[in-house]
mmCIF file of C-alpha atoms in Angstrom:
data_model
loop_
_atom_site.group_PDB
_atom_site.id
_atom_site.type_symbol
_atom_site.label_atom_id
_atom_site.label_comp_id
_atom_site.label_asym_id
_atom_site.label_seq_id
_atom_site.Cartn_x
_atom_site.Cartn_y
_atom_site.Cartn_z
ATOM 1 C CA UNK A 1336 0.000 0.000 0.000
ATOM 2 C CA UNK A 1337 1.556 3.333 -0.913
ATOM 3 C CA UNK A 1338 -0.078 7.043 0.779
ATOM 4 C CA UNK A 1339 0.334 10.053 -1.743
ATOM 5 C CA UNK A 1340 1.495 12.736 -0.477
ATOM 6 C CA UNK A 1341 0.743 15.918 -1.926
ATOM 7 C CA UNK A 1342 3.978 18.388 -2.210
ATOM 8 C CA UNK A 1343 3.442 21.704 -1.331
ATOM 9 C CA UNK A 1344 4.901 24.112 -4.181
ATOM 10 C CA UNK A 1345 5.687 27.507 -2.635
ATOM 11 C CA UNK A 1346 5.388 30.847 -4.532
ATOM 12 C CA UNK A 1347 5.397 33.222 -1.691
ATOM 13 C CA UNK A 1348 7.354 33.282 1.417
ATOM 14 C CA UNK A 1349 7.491 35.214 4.965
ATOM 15 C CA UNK A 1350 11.035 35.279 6.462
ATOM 16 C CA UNK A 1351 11.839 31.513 6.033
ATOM 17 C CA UNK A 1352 7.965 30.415 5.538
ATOM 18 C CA UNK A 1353 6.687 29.500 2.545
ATOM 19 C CA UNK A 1354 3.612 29.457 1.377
ATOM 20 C CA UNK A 1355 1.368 27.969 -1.422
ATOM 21 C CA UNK A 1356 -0.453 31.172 -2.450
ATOM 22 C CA UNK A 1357 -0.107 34.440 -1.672
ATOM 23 C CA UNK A 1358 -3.556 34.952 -0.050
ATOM 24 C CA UNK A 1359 -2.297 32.237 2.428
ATOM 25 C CA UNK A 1360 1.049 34.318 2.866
ATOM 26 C CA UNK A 1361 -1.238 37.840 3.177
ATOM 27 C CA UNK A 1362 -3.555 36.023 5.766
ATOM 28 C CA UNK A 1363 -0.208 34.819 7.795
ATOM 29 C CA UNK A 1364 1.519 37.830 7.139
ATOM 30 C CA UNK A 1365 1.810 41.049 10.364
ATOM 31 C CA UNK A 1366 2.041 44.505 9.732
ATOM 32 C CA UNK A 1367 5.298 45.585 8.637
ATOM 33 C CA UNK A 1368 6.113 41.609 7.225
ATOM 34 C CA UNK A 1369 8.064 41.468 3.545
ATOM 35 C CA UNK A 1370 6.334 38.992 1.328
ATOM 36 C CA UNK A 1371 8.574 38.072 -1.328
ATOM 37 C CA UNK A 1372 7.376 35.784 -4.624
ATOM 38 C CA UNK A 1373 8.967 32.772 -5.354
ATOM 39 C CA UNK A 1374 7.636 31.950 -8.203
ATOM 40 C CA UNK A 1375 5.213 33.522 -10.878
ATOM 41 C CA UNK A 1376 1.723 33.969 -8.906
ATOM 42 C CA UNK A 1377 -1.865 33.869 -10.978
ATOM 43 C CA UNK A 1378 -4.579 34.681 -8.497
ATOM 44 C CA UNK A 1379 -7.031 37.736 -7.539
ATOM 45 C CA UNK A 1380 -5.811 39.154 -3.646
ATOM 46 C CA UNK A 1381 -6.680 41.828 -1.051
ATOM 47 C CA UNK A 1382 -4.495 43.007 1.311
ATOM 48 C CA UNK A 1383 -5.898 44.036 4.969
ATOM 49 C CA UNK A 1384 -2.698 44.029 6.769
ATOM 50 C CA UNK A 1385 0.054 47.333 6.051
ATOM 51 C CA UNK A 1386 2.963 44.929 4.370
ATOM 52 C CA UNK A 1387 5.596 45.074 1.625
ATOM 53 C CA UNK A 1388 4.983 42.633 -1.431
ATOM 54 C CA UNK A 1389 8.401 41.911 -2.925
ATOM 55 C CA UNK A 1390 8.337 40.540 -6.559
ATOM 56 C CA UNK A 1391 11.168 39.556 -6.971
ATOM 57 C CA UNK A 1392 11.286 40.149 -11.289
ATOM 58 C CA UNK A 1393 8.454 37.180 -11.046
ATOM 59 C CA UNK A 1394 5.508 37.540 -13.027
ATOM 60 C CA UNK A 1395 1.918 38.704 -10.980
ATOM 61 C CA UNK A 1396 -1.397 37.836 -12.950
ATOM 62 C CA UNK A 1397 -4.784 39.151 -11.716
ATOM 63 C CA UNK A 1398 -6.254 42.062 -9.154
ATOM 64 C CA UNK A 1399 -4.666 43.580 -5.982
ATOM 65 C CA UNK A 1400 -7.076 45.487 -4.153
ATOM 66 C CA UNK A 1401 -5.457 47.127 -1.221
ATOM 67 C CA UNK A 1402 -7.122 48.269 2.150
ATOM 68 C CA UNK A 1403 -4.033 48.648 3.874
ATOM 69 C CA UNK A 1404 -0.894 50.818 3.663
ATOM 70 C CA UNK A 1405 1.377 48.615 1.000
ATOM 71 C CA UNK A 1406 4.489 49.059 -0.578
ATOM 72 C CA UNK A 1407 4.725 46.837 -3.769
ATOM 73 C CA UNK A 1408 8.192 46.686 -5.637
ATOM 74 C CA UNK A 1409 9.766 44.547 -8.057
ATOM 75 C CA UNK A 1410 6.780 43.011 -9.569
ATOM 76 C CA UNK A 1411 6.000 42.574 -13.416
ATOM 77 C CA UNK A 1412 2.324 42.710 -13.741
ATOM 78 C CA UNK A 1413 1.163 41.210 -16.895
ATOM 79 C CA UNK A 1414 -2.643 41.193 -17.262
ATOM 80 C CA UNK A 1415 -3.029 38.572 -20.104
ATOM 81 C CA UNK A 1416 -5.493 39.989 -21.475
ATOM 82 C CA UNK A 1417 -7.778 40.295 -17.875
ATOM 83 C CA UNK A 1418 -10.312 43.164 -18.218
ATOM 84 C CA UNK A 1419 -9.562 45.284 -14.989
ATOM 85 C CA UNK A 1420 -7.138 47.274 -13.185
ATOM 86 C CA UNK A 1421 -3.817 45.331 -11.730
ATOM 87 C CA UNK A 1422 -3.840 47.422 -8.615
ATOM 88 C CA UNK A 1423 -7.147 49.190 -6.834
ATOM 89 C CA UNK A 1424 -6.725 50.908 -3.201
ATOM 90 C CA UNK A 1425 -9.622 50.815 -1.579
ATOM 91 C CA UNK A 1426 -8.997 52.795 1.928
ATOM 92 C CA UNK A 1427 -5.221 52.315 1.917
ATOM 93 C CA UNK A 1428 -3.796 55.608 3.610
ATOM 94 C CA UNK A 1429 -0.403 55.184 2.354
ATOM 95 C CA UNK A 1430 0.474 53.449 -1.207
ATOM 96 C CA UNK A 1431 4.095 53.144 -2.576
ATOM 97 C CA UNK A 1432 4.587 51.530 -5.646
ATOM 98 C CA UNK A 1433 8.006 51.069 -7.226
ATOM 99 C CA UNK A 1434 10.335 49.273 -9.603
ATOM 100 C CA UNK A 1435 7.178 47.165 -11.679
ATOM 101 C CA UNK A 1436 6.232 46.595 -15.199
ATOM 102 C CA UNK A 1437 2.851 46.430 -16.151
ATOM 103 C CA UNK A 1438 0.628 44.919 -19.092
ATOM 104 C CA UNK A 1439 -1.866 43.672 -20.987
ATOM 105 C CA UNK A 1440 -4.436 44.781 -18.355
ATOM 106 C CA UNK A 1441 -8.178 45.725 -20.279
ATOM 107 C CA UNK A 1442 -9.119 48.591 -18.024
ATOM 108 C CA UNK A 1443 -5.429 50.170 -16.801
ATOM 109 C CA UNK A 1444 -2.699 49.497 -14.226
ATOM 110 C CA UNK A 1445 -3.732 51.235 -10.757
ATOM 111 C CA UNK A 1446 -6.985 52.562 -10.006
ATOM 112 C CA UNK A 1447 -6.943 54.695 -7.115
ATOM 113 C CA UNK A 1448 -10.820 54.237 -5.879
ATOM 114 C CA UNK A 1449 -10.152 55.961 -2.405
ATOM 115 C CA UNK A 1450 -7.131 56.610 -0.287
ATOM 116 C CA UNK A 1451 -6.916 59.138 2.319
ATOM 117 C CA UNK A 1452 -3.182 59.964 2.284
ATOM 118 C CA UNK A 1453 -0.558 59.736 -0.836
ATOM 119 C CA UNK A 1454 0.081 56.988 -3.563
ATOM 120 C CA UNK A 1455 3.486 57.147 -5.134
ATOM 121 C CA UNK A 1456 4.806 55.527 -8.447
ATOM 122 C CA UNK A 1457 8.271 55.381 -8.826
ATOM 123 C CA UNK A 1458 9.994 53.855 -11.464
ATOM 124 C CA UNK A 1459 7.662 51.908 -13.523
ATOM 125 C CA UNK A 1460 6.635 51.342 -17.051
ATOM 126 C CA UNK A 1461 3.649 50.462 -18.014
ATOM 127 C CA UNK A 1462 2.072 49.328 -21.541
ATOM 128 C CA UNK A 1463 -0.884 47.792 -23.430
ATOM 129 C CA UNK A 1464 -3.640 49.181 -21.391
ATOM 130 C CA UNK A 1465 -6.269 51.496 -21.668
ATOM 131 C CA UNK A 1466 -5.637 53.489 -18.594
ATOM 132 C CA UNK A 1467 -2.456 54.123 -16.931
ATOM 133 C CA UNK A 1468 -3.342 55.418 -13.908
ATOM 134 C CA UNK A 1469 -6.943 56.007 -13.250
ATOM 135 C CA UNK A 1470 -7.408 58.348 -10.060
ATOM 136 C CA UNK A 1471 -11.102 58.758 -8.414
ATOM 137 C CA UNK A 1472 -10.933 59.772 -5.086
ATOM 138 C CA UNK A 1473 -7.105 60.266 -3.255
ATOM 139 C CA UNK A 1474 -5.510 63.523 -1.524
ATOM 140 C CA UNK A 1475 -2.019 63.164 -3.459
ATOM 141 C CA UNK A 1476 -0.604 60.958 -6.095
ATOM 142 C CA UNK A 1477 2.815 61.547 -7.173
ATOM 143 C CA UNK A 1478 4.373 59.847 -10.555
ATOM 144 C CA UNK A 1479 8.248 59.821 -10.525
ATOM 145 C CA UNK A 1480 9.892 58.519 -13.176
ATOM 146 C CA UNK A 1481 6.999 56.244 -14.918
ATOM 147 C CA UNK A 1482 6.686 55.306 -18.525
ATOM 148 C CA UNK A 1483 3.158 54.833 -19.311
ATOM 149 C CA UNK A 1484 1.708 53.878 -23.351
ATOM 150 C CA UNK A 1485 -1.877 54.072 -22.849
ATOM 151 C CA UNK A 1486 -4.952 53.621 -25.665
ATOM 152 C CA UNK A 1487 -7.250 56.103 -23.405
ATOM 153 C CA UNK A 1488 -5.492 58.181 -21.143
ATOM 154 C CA UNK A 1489 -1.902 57.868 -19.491
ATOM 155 C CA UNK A 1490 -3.564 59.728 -16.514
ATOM 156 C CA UNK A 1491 -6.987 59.946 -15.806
ATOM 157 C CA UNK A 1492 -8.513 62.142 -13.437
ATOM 158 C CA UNK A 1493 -12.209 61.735 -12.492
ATOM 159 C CA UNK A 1494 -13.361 64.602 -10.748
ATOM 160 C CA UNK A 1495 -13.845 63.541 -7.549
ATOM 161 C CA UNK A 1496 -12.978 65.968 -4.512
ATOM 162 C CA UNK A 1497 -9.274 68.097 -4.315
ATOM 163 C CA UNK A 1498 -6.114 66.416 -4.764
ATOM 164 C CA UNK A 1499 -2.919 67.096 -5.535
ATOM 165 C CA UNK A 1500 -1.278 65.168 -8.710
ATOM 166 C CA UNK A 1501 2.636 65.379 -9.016
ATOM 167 C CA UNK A 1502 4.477 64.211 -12.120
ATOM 168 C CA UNK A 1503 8.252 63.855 -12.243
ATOM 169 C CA UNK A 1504 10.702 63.004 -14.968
ATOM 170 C CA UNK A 1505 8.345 60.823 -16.880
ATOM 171 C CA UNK A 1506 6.690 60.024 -20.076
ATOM 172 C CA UNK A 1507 3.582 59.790 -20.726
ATOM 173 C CA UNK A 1508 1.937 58.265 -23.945
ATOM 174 C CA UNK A 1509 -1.562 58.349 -25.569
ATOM 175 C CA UNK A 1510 -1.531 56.023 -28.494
#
């Protein structure tokens, strides 16, 4: 008689802890943990807890919605084709996004729904979307060096109470 034993496959890890998915690594993770990919990661998440999300140059596929503070770096978004935003911050206070590709996303790369405090995007290119950066409701959003090609709009802004919308060394493309 043999048992089969299943092999867990890890594509996110805390510290030394891996982890099979990266909503089990979010729901594991404390405020002010590092969750770095292991391996390229297809699946929709939402982060509740304030935590960095560390790519590592692996491939992301699907939705972040983020209701925390978050810093994501290092991550190359590709969309495949999915119609909606990569990133959406839904109540986040505090949004830092750096380093990141993004792609072939139907809607756009980062939708900024609501946030109370700042979003920043720093270094990141973005391409094959209609919307680079679509921002409803947020107080600031700064862009520092960001390449974005866009079908629609690079930048988008919906007219939604006062903000503030800084944009450094960057180039921004309406195909």
């Amino acid at each position: 008689t043999y048992k089969v034993v299943e092999e867990m496959i890890p594509v996110a890890q805390i510290g030394e802890t891996p982890f099979a998915t990266l909503a089990d690594a979010l729901a594991a993770a404390k405020a002010g943990d590092t969750i770095t990919f292991l391996a390229d990661i297809t699946e929709d998440v939402t982060v509740t807890k304030a935590v960095t999300i560390d790519g590592a140059g692996k491939t992301y596929t699907g939705k972040m919605t983020l209701k925390a503070d978050t810093t994501i770096k290092n991550v190359n978004f590709d969309g495949k084709g999915y119609n909606g935003y990569a990133v959406e911050t839904r109540g986040a206070a505090k949004v830092v996004i750096e380093d990141c590709t993004a792609k072939n996303y139907g809607y756009g790369f980062l939708q900024v729904v609501s946030s109370n405090d700042t979003v920043t995007v720093k270094n990141v290119t973005v391409s094959d979307v209609n919307y680079g950066v679509k921002i409803d409701r947020s107080n600031a959003v700064v862009l520092e060096n960001v390449d974005i090609t866009a079908a629609v709009a690079a930048v988008y802004n919906s007219n939604y109470g006062k903000k503030t919308i800084t944009i450094k060394n960057s180039s921004l493309n309406i195909l």
